[in-house]
Coordinates of C-alpha atoms in Angstrom, one line a residue:
M1 CA -7.2 -16.6 -30.1
G2 CA -10.8 -17.6 -29.2
D3 CA -13.9 -15.6 -29.3
Q4 CA -12.7 -12.0 -29.3
S5 CA -16.1 -10.6 -28.1
M6 CA -15.9 -13.1 -25.2
D7 CA -12.3 -12.3 -24.4
Q8 CA -12.8 -8.6 -24.2
R9 CA -16.0 -8.5 -22.1
I10 CA -15.5 -6.1 -19.2
F11 CA -18.2 -7.5 -16.9
A12 CA -18.5 -11.0 -15.5
R13 CA -20.3 -12.6 -12.5
G14 CA -17.1 -12.4 -10.4
D15 CA -17.1 -8.6 -10.6
L16 CA -19.9 -8.4 -8.0
S17 CA -17.8 -10.0 -5.2
A18 CA -14.7 -8.3 -6.3
F19 CA -16.5 -4.9 -6.3
W20 CA -17.4 -5.3 -2.7
A21 CA -13.9 -6.2 -1.7
L22 CA -12.2 -3.3 -3.5
F23 CA -15.0 -0.9 -2.5
T24 CA -14.4 -1.8 1.1
D25 CA -10.7 -1.4 0.8
N26 CA -11.1 2.1 -0.7
L27 CA -13.9 3.0 1.7
I28 CA -11.8 2.1 4.8
N29 CA -8.9 4.3 3.5
L30 CA -11.2 7.3 2.9
M31 CA -12.8 6.8 6.3
V32 CA -9.5 6.8 8.0
L33 CA -8.0 9.8 6.3
A34 CA -11.2 11.8 6.7
G35 CA -11.2 11.0 10.4
V36 CA -7.6 11.9 11.0
C37 CA -7.8 15.1 9.0
Q38 CA -11.0 16.2 10.8
F39 CA -10.4 15.1 14.4
V40 CA -6.5 15.0 14.7
F41 CA -5.5 17.9 12.4
Q42 CA -8.7 20.0 13.1
M43 CA -9.5 20.5 9.5
P44 CA -13.1 21.8 9.0
A45 CA -15.6 19.6 7.2
E46 CA -15.5 22.1 4.3
I47 CA -11.9 21.0 3.6
V48 CA -12.3 17.3 4.4
Y49 CA -15.6 16.7 2.6
G50 CA -15.6 19.6 0.3
R51 CA -12.0 19.4 -1.0
I52 CA -10.0 16.3 0.0
L53 CA -12.6 13.6 -0.7
P54 CA -13.9 15.1 -4.0
G55 CA -10.2 15.4 -5.1
A56 CA -9.6 11.7 -4.2
A57 CA -12.7 10.9 -6.2
I58 CA -11.3 12.6 -9.3
A59 CA -8.0 10.7 -8.9
I60 CA -9.8 7.4 -8.5
V61 CA -12.0 8.0 -11.6
S62 CA -9.1 8.9 -13.8
G63 CA -7.0 5.9 -12.7
V64 CA -9.9 3.5 -13.1
A65 CA -10.5 4.8 -16.6
A66 CA -6.9 4.3 -17.5
Y67 CA -6.7 0.8 -16.0
V68 CA -9.9 -0.3 -17.7
W69 CA -8.4 0.8 -21.0
L70 CA -5.1 -1.0 -20.2
A71 CA -7.1 -4.2 -19.4
K72 CA -9.1 -4.0 -22.6
R73 CA -5.8 -3.6 -24.6
A74 CA -4.3 -6.6 -22.8
A75 CA -7.4 -8.8 -23.5
K76 CA -7.2 -7.9 -27.1
T77 CA -3.5 -8.5 -27.3
H78 CA -3.5 -11.9 -25.6
G79 CA -6.9 -13.0 -26.8
R80 CA -8.2 -14.1 -23.4
P81 CA -10.0 -12.6 -20.4
V82 CA -8.0 -10.5 -18.0
T83 CA -8.6 -8.9 -14.7
A84 CA -8.0 -5.1 -14.5
M85 CA -5.6 -3.9 -11.9
P86 CA -7.2 -2.7 -8.7
Y87 CA -6.6 0.9 -7.9
G88 CA -7.0 3.5 -5.1
I89 CA -5.3 5.5 -2.4
S90 CA -2.0 3.9 -1.3
T91 CA -2.5 2.8 2.3
P92 CA 1.1 2.9 3.6
V93 CA 1.9 6.2 1.7
M94 CA -1.3 7.7 3.0
F95 CA -0.1 7.3 6.6
V96 CA 3.3 8.8 5.6
Y97 CA 1.6 11.9 4.1
L98 CA -0.7 12.2 7.1
F99 CA 1.9 12.0 9.8
G100 CA 5.1 12.9 7.9
V101 CA 3.9 15.9 5.9
I102 CA 0.5 17.2 7.0
G103 CA 0.9 16.5 10.7
P104 CA 4.2 18.3 11.2
I105 CA 2.9 21.4 9.4
F106 CA -0.2 21.5 11.6
W107 CA 1.6 20.8 14.8
S108 CA 4.2 23.5 14.1
T109 CA 1.8 26.2 12.9
G110 CA -1.6 25.2 14.2
D111 CA -2.9 26.2 10.7
A112 CA -5.1 23.4 9.3
L113 CA -5.6 25.3 6.0
L114 CA -1.9 25.6 5.5
A115 CA -1.4 21.9 6.4
W116 CA -3.8 21.0 3.7
Q117 CA -2.2 23.3 1.1
V118 CA 1.3 21.8 1.8
G119 CA -0.3 18.4 1.6
I120 CA -1.7 18.9 -1.9
A121 CA 1.6 20.4 -3.0
A122 CA 3.5 17.4 -1.6
G123 CA 1.0 15.1 -3.4
F124 CA 1.5 16.9 -6.7
I125 CA 5.3 16.8 -6.6
G126 CA 5.2 13.3 -5.3
G127 CA 3.1 12.3 -8.4
I128 CA 5.8 13.7 -10.6
V129 CA 8.4 11.6 -8.8
A130 CA 6.2 8.5 -9.0
A131 CA 5.7 9.0 -12.8
F132 CA 9.4 9.2 -13.3
G133 CA 9.6 5.7 -12.0
A134 CA 8.5 4.7 -15.5
I135 CA 12.1 5.4 -16.6
I136 CA 13.7 2.7 -14.5
G137 CA 10.6 0.6 -13.7
P138 CA 10.8 -1.8 -16.7
W139 CA 14.6 -2.4 -16.1
L140 CA 14.1 -2.9 -12.4
K141 CA 11.3 -5.4 -13.0
R142 CA 13.4 -7.3 -15.5
V143 CA 16.4 -7.8 -13.1
T144 CA 14.6 -8.3 -9.8
P145 CA 13.6 -11.9 -9.0
R146 CA 9.9 -12.4 -8.6
A147 CA 10.4 -13.8 -5.1
G148 CA 11.8 -10.5 -3.9
M149 CA 9.0 -8.4 -5.4
L150 CA 6.2 -10.7 -4.3
G151 CA 7.8 -11.4 -0.9
T152 CA 7.8 -7.8 0.2
L153 CA 4.1 -7.6 -0.8
C154 CA 3.4 -10.7 1.2
G155 CA 4.9 -8.9 4.2
I156 CA 2.6 -6.0 3.8
A157 CA -0.4 -8.3 3.3
L158 CA 0.4 -10.5 6.3
V159 CA 1.0 -7.7 8.8
F160 CA -1.1 -4.7 7.7
I161 CA -3.8 -6.2 5.5
G162 CA -4.3 -9.4 7.5
T163 CA -3.2 -9.0 11.1
V164 CA -4.6 -5.5 11.8
P165 CA -8.1 -6.4 10.4
M166 CA -8.1 -9.7 12.3
A167 CA -7.5 -7.7 15.5
E168 CA -10.4 -5.5 14.6
V169 CA -12.6 -8.6 14.2
F170 CA -11.6 -9.8 17.7
E171 CA -12.3 -6.3 19.2
S172 CA -15.9 -6.6 18.1
P173 CA -16.5 -10.4 17.9
Y174 CA -20.3 -10.3 17.4
V175 CA -19.9 -8.2 14.3
G176 CA -16.6 -9.4 13.1
F177 CA -17.2 -13.2 13.5
A178 CA -20.6 -12.9 11.7
S179 CA -18.9 -11.2 8.8
L180 CA -15.7 -13.3 8.8
I181 CA -17.5 -16.7 8.6
I182 CA -19.4 -15.5 5.5
I183 CA -16.1 -14.4 3.8
L184 CA -14.4 -17.7 4.7
W185 CA -17.4 -19.7 3.5
G186 CA -18.1 -17.8 0.3
L187 CA -14.7 -16.6 -0.9
V188 CA -12.1 -19.0 0.7
G189 CA -14.3 -22.1 0.7
R190 CA -15.9 -21.1 -2.6
F191 CA -19.4 -22.3 -1.6
R192 CA -22.4 -21.0 -3.4
L193 CA -24.3 -18.4 -1.3
P194 CA -28.1 -18.2 -1.3
G195 CA -29.3 -16.5 -4.5
N196 CA -25.7 -16.3 -5.7
M197 CA -25.3 -13.2 -3.6
P198 CA -21.7 -11.9 -3.5
A199 CA -20.0 -13.0 -0.3
G200 CA -18.5 -9.5 0.2
L201 CA -21.9 -7.8 0.1
L202 CA -23.6 -10.4 2.3
A203 CA -20.8 -10.1 4.9
L204 CA -21.2 -6.3 5.0
I205 CA -25.0 -6.5 5.3
V206 CA -24.9 -9.1 8.1
G207 CA -22.1 -7.4 10.0
T208 CA -23.9 -4.0 9.7
L209 CA -27.2 -5.5 10.8
V210 CA -25.6 -7.1 13.8
A211 CA -23.8 -3.8 14.6
L212 CA -27.1 -1.9 14.4
A213 CA -28.8 -4.4 16.7
I214 CA -26.1 -4.1 19.4
G215 CA -25.6 -0.3 19.1
E216 CA -22.2 -0.4 17.3
A217 CA -23.5 1.4 14.2
R218 CA -25.8 4.3 13.7
I219 CA -27.8 5.9 10.9
S220 CA -26.9 9.6 10.5
T221 CA -27.2 12.1 7.7
E222 CA -24.6 14.4 9.2
G223 CA -22.2 15.5 6.5
V224 CA -24.5 14.6 3.6
G225 CA -24.6 17.4 1.0
L226 CA -23.3 18.4 -2.5
Y227 CA -19.5 18.8 -2.8
L228 CA -18.5 19.4 -6.4
P229 CA -14.8 18.8 -7.2
L230 CA -13.0 22.0 -8.1
P231 CA -9.4 22.8 -9.0
W232 CA -7.5 24.5 -6.2
I233 CA -4.7 26.1 -8.2
G234 CA -4.1 29.0 -5.9
D235 CA -3.9 26.8 -2.8
L236 CA -1.6 24.4 -4.7
M237 CA 0.8 27.3 -5.5
T238 CA 0.7 28.4 -1.9
G239 CA 1.7 24.9 -0.8
I240 CA 4.5 24.6 -3.3
A241 CA 5.9 28.0 -2.2
Y242 CA 5.9 26.8 1.4
L243 CA 7.6 23.5 0.4
W244 CA 10.4 25.5 -1.3
Q245 CA 10.9 27.4 1.9
T246 CA 10.9 24.1 3.9
P247 CA 13.2 21.8 1.9
E248 CA 13.5 19.3 4.7
L249 CA 10.0 18.0 3.8
F250 CA 11.5 16.8 0.5
L251 CA 13.5 14.4 2.6
V252 CA 10.2 12.7 3.4
L253 CA 8.7 13.0 0.0
V254 CA 11.4 11.5 -2.2
P255 CA 11.9 8.1 -0.3
V256 CA 8.2 7.6 0.1
Q257 CA 7.6 8.2 -3.6
I258 CA 10.4 5.8 -4.5
Y259 CA 8.5 3.3 -2.4
N260 CA 5.3 4.2 -4.2
F261 CA 6.6 3.4 -7.7
I262 CA 8.3 0.2 -6.5
E263 CA 4.9 -0.7 -4.9
T264 CA 3.3 -0.3 -8.3
M265 CA 6.1 -2.4 -9.9
N266 CA 5.5 -5.2 -7.3
N267 CA 1.8 -5.1 -7.8
V268 CA 2.2 -5.4 -11.6
E269 CA 4.5 -8.4 -11.0
S270 CA 1.9 -9.9 -8.7
A271 CA -0.7 -9.6 -11.6
E272 CA 1.7 -11.2 -14.0
A273 CA 2.3 -14.1 -11.6
A274 CA -1.5 -14.5 -11.6
G275 CA -1.6 -14.6 -15.4
D276 CA -2.2 -11.0 -16.4
S277 CA 0.7 -9.1 -18.0
Y278 CA 0.7 -5.3 -17.9
P279 CA 3.4 -2.8 -18.9
V280 CA 5.0 -1.6 -15.6
A281 CA 6.0 1.8 -17.1
T282 CA 2.5 2.6 -18.2
A283 CA 1.1 1.7 -14.8
Q284 CA 3.7 4.0 -13.1
V285 CA 2.7 6.9 -15.3
I286 CA -1.0 6.2 -14.6
D287 CA -0.4 6.3 -10.9
G288 CA 1.7 9.4 -11.0
A289 CA -0.7 11.2 -13.2
G290 CA -3.7 10.2 -11.1
T291 CA -1.9 11.5 -8.0
M292 CA -1.2 14.9 -9.6
L293 CA -4.7 15.2 -10.8
G294 CA -6.1 14.4 -7.4
A295 CA -3.8 17.0 -5.8
L296 CA -5.0 19.7 -8.2
F297 CA -8.5 19.0 -7.1
G298 CA -7.7 18.9 -3.4
S299 CA -6.5 15.4 -2.4
P300 CA -3.0 15.2 -0.9
F301 CA -2.9 11.4 -1.0
P302 CA -1.1 9.4 -3.7
T303 CA -3.0 6.7 -5.7
T304 CA -1.5 3.5 -6.9
A305 CA -2.2 0.1 -8.5
Y306 CA -3.4 -1.8 -5.5
I307 CA -2.1 -4.9 -3.9
G308 CA -4.4 -7.9 -4.3
H309 CA -4.9 -8.5 -8.0
P310 CA -4.7 -12.3 -7.6
A311 CA -7.6 -12.2 -5.1
Y312 CA -9.8 -10.4 -7.6
K313 CA -8.7 -12.6 -10.4
G314 CA -9.5 -15.6 -8.2
M315 CA -13.1 -14.3 -7.8
G316 CA -13.4 -14.3 -11.6
A317 CA -13.5 -10.5 -12.0
R318 CA -12.6 -8.6 -15.2
S319 CA -12.9 -4.8 -15.3
G320 CA -16.5 -4.4 -14.0
Y321 CA -15.4 -4.3 -10.4
I322 CA -13.1 -1.3 -10.7
I323 CA -15.7 0.4 -13.0
G324 CA -18.2 0.0 -10.1
V325 CA -15.7 1.4 -7.6
G326 CA -14.9 4.3 -10.0
A327 CA -18.6 5.1 -10.1
V328 CA -19.7 4.6 -6.5
I329 CA -16.8 6.1 -4.6
P330 CA -16.9 9.4 -6.5
L331 CA -20.7 9.6 -6.2
A332 CA -20.4 8.9 -2.4
A333 CA -17.7 11.6 -2.1
I334 CA -19.6 14.2 -4.1
L335 CA -22.9 13.7 -2.2
G336 CA -21.2 13.4 1.2
L337 CA -22.3 9.8 1.6
L338 CA -18.9 8.7 2.9
A339 CA -19.8 10.4 6.2
F340 CA -23.1 8.4 6.2
L341 CA -21.3 5.1 5.4
N342 CA -18.6 5.9 8.1
N343 CA -21.3 6.0 10.7
L344 CA -23.2 3.0 9.3
I345 CA -20.6 0.3 8.5
P346 CA -18.4 -0.7 11.4
L347 CA -14.8 -1.6 10.7
A348 CA -15.3 -5.1 12.1
A349 CA -17.8 -5.8 9.4
A350 CA -15.5 -4.7 6.6
A351 CA -12.2 -6.1 8.0
P352 CA -12.8 -9.8 7.0
I353 CA -12.8 -8.7 3.3
L354 CA -9.2 -7.4 3.8
I355 CA -8.3 -10.6 5.5
F356 CA -9.3 -12.5 2.4
V357 CA -7.2 -10.2 0.2
A358 CA -4.2 -10.9 2.5
L359 CA -4.8 -14.7 2.4
S360 CA -5.1 -14.7 -1.4
L361 CA -1.9 -12.7 -2.0
V362 CA 0.2 -15.0 0.2
T363 CA -1.3 -18.2 -1.2
S364 CA -1.0 -17.1 -4.8
T365 CA 2.6 -16.1 -4.2
A366 CA 3.4 -19.6 -2.9
G367 CA 2.2 -21.0 -6.3
A368 CA 3.9 -18.3 -8.4
V369 CA 7.5 -18.9 -7.3
R370 CA 9.7 -21.9 -7.3
P371 CA 9.6 -24.0 -4.1
A372 CA 13.3 -23.2 -3.5
H373 CA 12.5 -19.5 -3.5
I374 CA 10.1 -19.7 -0.6
A375 CA 13.1 -18.8 1.6
A376 CA 13.5 -15.6 -0.4
V377 CA 9.8 -14.8 0.0
T378 CA 10.1 -15.4 3.7
I379 CA 13.1 -13.1 4.3
A380 CA 11.4 -10.4 2.3
M381 CA 8.5 -10.4 4.7
I382 CA 10.5 -9.8 7.8
P383 CA 11.2 -6.0 7.5
H384 CA 7.4 -5.4 7.6
V385 CA 7.1 -7.1 11.0
S386 CA 9.7 -4.6 12.2
S387 CA 7.7 -1.8 10.6
F388 CA 4.6 -3.0 12.4
L389 CA 6.4 -3.1 15.8
M390 CA 7.7 0.4 15.4
I391 CA 4.3 1.8 14.5
K392 CA 2.7 0.1 17.5
W393 CA 5.4 1.1 20.0
G394 CA 4.9 4.7 18.9
S395 CA 1.1 4.4 19.2
L396 CA 1.6 3.0 22.8
L397 CA 3.6 5.9 23.9
N398 CA 1.2 8.4 22.3
A399 CA -1.7 6.6 24.0
L400 CA 0.0 6.9 27.4
R401 CA 0.6 10.6 26.9
E402 CA -3.1 11.1 25.9
T403 CA -4.2 9.4 29.1
G404 CA -2.2 11.9 31.2
V405 CA 1.1 10.1 31.9
E406 CA 3.8 12.7 32.1
G407 CA 7.5 12.5 31.7
L408 CA 7.5 9.8 29.1
P409 CA 10.6 9.5 27.0
N410 CA 10.4 9.4 23.2
L411 CA 11.2 6.4 21.2
G412 CA 15.0 6.4 20.6
D413 CA 15.8 7.8 24.0
E414 CA 19.0 6.1 25.1
A415 CA 17.7 4.9 28.5
L416 CA 14.4 3.6 27.0
T417 CA 16.3 1.8 24.2
A418 CA 18.5 0.1 26.9
A419 CA 15.5 -0.9 28.9
L420 CA 13.7 -2.3 25.9
L421 CA 16.8 -4.4 25.1
Q422 CA 16.8 -5.8 28.6
Q423 CA 13.2 -6.9 28.0
G424 CA 14.2 -8.5 24.7
A425 CA 12.8 -5.8 22.5
H426 CA 15.5 -4.9 20.0
Y427 CA 14.5 -1.3 19.2
T428 CA 17.6 -0.3 17.3
G429 CA 17.5 -3.3 14.9
H430 CA 13.7 -3.0 14.3
L431 CA 14.1 0.7 13.6
A432 CA 16.7 0.1 11.0
L433 CA 14.7 -2.7 9.4
S434 CA 11.5 -0.7 9.4
Q435 CA 12.9 2.4 7.6
G436 CA 12.2 1.7 3.9
A437 CA 10.7 -1.7 4.7
I438 CA 9.3 -2.4 1.2
I439 CA 12.6 -1.7 -0.5
T440 CA 14.6 -3.6 2.2
G441 CA 12.3 -6.6 1.8
L442 CA 12.7 -6.5 -2.0
I443 CA 16.5 -6.2 -1.7
W444 CA 16.9 -9.2 0.7
G445 CA 14.4 -11.3 -1.2
A446 CA 16.4 -10.6 -4.4
I447 CA 19.7 -11.4 -2.8
V448 CA 18.5 -14.7 -1.4
A449 CA 16.7 -15.7 -4.6
S450 CA 19.8 -14.9 -6.7
L451 CA 22.0 -16.8 -4.3
I452 CA 19.7 -19.8 -4.5
D453 CA 20.0 -19.7 -8.3
G454 CA 23.8 -19.4 -8.1
E455 CA 23.6 -15.8 -9.6
F456 CA 26.3 -14.4 -7.4
R457 CA 27.0 -11.3 -9.4
R458 CA 23.3 -10.3 -9.5
A459 CA 23.1 -10.9 -5.7
A460 CA 26.2 -8.7 -5.3
G461 CA 24.6 -6.0 -7.4
F462 CA 21.5 -5.9 -5.1
A463 CA 23.8 -5.7 -2.0
L464 CA 25.7 -2.9 -3.6
A465 CA 22.5 -1.0 -4.4
A466 CA 21.4 -1.5 -0.8
S467 CA 24.6 -0.1 0.5
A468 CA 24.3 3.0 -1.8
M469 CA 20.7 3.6 -0.6
S470 CA 21.7 3.1 3.0
L471 CA 24.5 5.7 2.6
V472 CA 22.0 8.4 1.9
G473 CA 19.1 7.3 4.0
I474 CA 16.7 5.9 1.4
I475 CA 16.6 2.7 3.6
H476 CA 17.7 2.3 7.2
G477 CA 17.4 6.0 7.8
A478 CA 14.8 8.5 9.1
S479 CA 15.3 10.8 6.1
L480 CA 17.7 11.6 3.2
H481 CA 21.1 12.9 4.2
W482 CA 24.6 13.4 2.9
P483 CA 26.5 10.1 2.3
S484 CA 27.5 8.5 5.6
L485 CA 29.3 5.2 5.8
D486 CA 27.5 3.7 8.8
P487 CA 27.8 0.1 10.0
V488 CA 24.7 -1.0 8.0
A489 CA 26.1 0.4 4.7
M490 CA 29.4 -1.2 5.4
G491 CA 27.7 -4.5 6.1
Y492 CA 26.1 -4.4 2.7
L493 CA 29.5 -3.6 1.1
I494 CA 31.0 -6.7 2.8
I495 CA 28.2 -8.9 1.5
A496 CA 28.6 -7.4 -2.0
A497 CA 32.4 -8.0 -1.9
F498 CA 31.9 -11.6 -0.8
L499 CA 29.3 -12.4 -3.5
Y500 CA 31.4 -10.8 -6.2
L501 CA 34.7 -12.4 -5.2
Y502 CA 33.4 -15.9 -4.3
P503 CA 33.0 -17.1 -8.0
L504 CA 36.5 -16.0 -8.7
V505 CA 37.9 -18.4 -6.1
D506 CA 35.5 -21.3 -6.7
A507 CA 35.2 -22.3 -10.3
K508 CA 32.1 -24.5 -9.6
A509 CA 30.2 -21.7 -7.9
G510 CA 26.6 -21.5 -9.2
E511 CA 26.5 -25.2 -10.3
R512 CA 24.2 -26.1 -7.4
G513 CA 21.6 -23.3 -7.2
A514 CA 19.9 -23.0 -10.6
G515 CA 17.3 -25.7 -11.3
E516 CA 17.5 -27.3 -7.8
D517 CA 14.4 -27.0 -5.6
S518 CA 15.4 -29.5 -2.9
P519 CA 17.4 -28.4 0.1
A520 CA 21.1 -29.3 0.2

């Protein structure tokens, strides 16, 4: 068992670098959601800085406390050091809540207060759905091949956590390159930095100093003040009442919260692949409870166990890094310092830290799955590329409208879809792949991994599950709907039938697959 006092220490040298990486990840999310709420949805600073950010701080503190306890228990159980699960606002779900829940209310009513009230109601109900994932989470984790779960996370990491920040680096190369080379030198190359300074901290300092020198950052005390977190029970009840009168919003909430508890499950699997085992059901309850608590105190945005545990473990972190984030982020939110940091730290200085997280997740996955399962990991990544394309195509049209171009068609317009196809842009196919991308990636990764192992019945079960989810719009649909046997659902049924029947006609089916890592 080793030295128990050593095994259960919650602070280590690696926590310093890990803190700056996780702090930056959370900070960017909070900066983005604050900016969108204030400048796109016209919410007053009193709501953004006085309610939403303090509510998010409460959610983060509660989740951090729970995951530190979970890590301490795991270290005691296994008799060795463990790295606590990273935790914060779920980035993909944050955007769904912004533009799928809060945005439609604001655009239809022009009432920013009501949009926020409906947002916290949606967050509270969504937290309940996420917590219920604990009922099926352990079983789902047990039957799903690791390649499927980690592969769909690699897709998110490559496209959203790696590609987007890399673009931000190239948009501001003086700042971005100065920060990026320090991250590559200190965290990827693992060279010792002067004075053992954490690479993440040095990258932020250097990038910010360069930005100040060239005028891409500024020091401003605007927004600094005291914002104590308070429960907003009356506003929550108003939002819930509005939701009951607008049931179509539940068609957005349910699929995205299914996504959220599956994201938690995948991130727990990622931690296990890196050597730290946590109970998935407990993690899902923690995430759901944190989301509900945050909503009660004013934050609409779901929290989750973060992607990137292998990166933090690779830095040598234990629990100190999330304790640091759980102290600094709430303090910054309560004192209004997030507005100050938003002005001071440019995205290009922080982006390289996210690039490192993406690199770590993809490389750790390559070492955590059998070589033969790399094909399953690869196919699981593909739907996220489609998701990225759909988001950027939509952003392009919105940007054209904002510049004064009139008469533009909406995405999905028949003539536009035909024109895109002529240019080699397969809108219809990418749209289908993008809807429920994390679940779709998991499904296809599981099918391929099971097929490689000769587990035809298991592969058929995943195809059948995909058909059922496609029937009602959980995947490959814009929203939930009554069962509809569309071509995609039929396609999954055909695959399931083939995989189920093939072993019946071929007695040797499955003899090649299991145990073979070399190509046929």
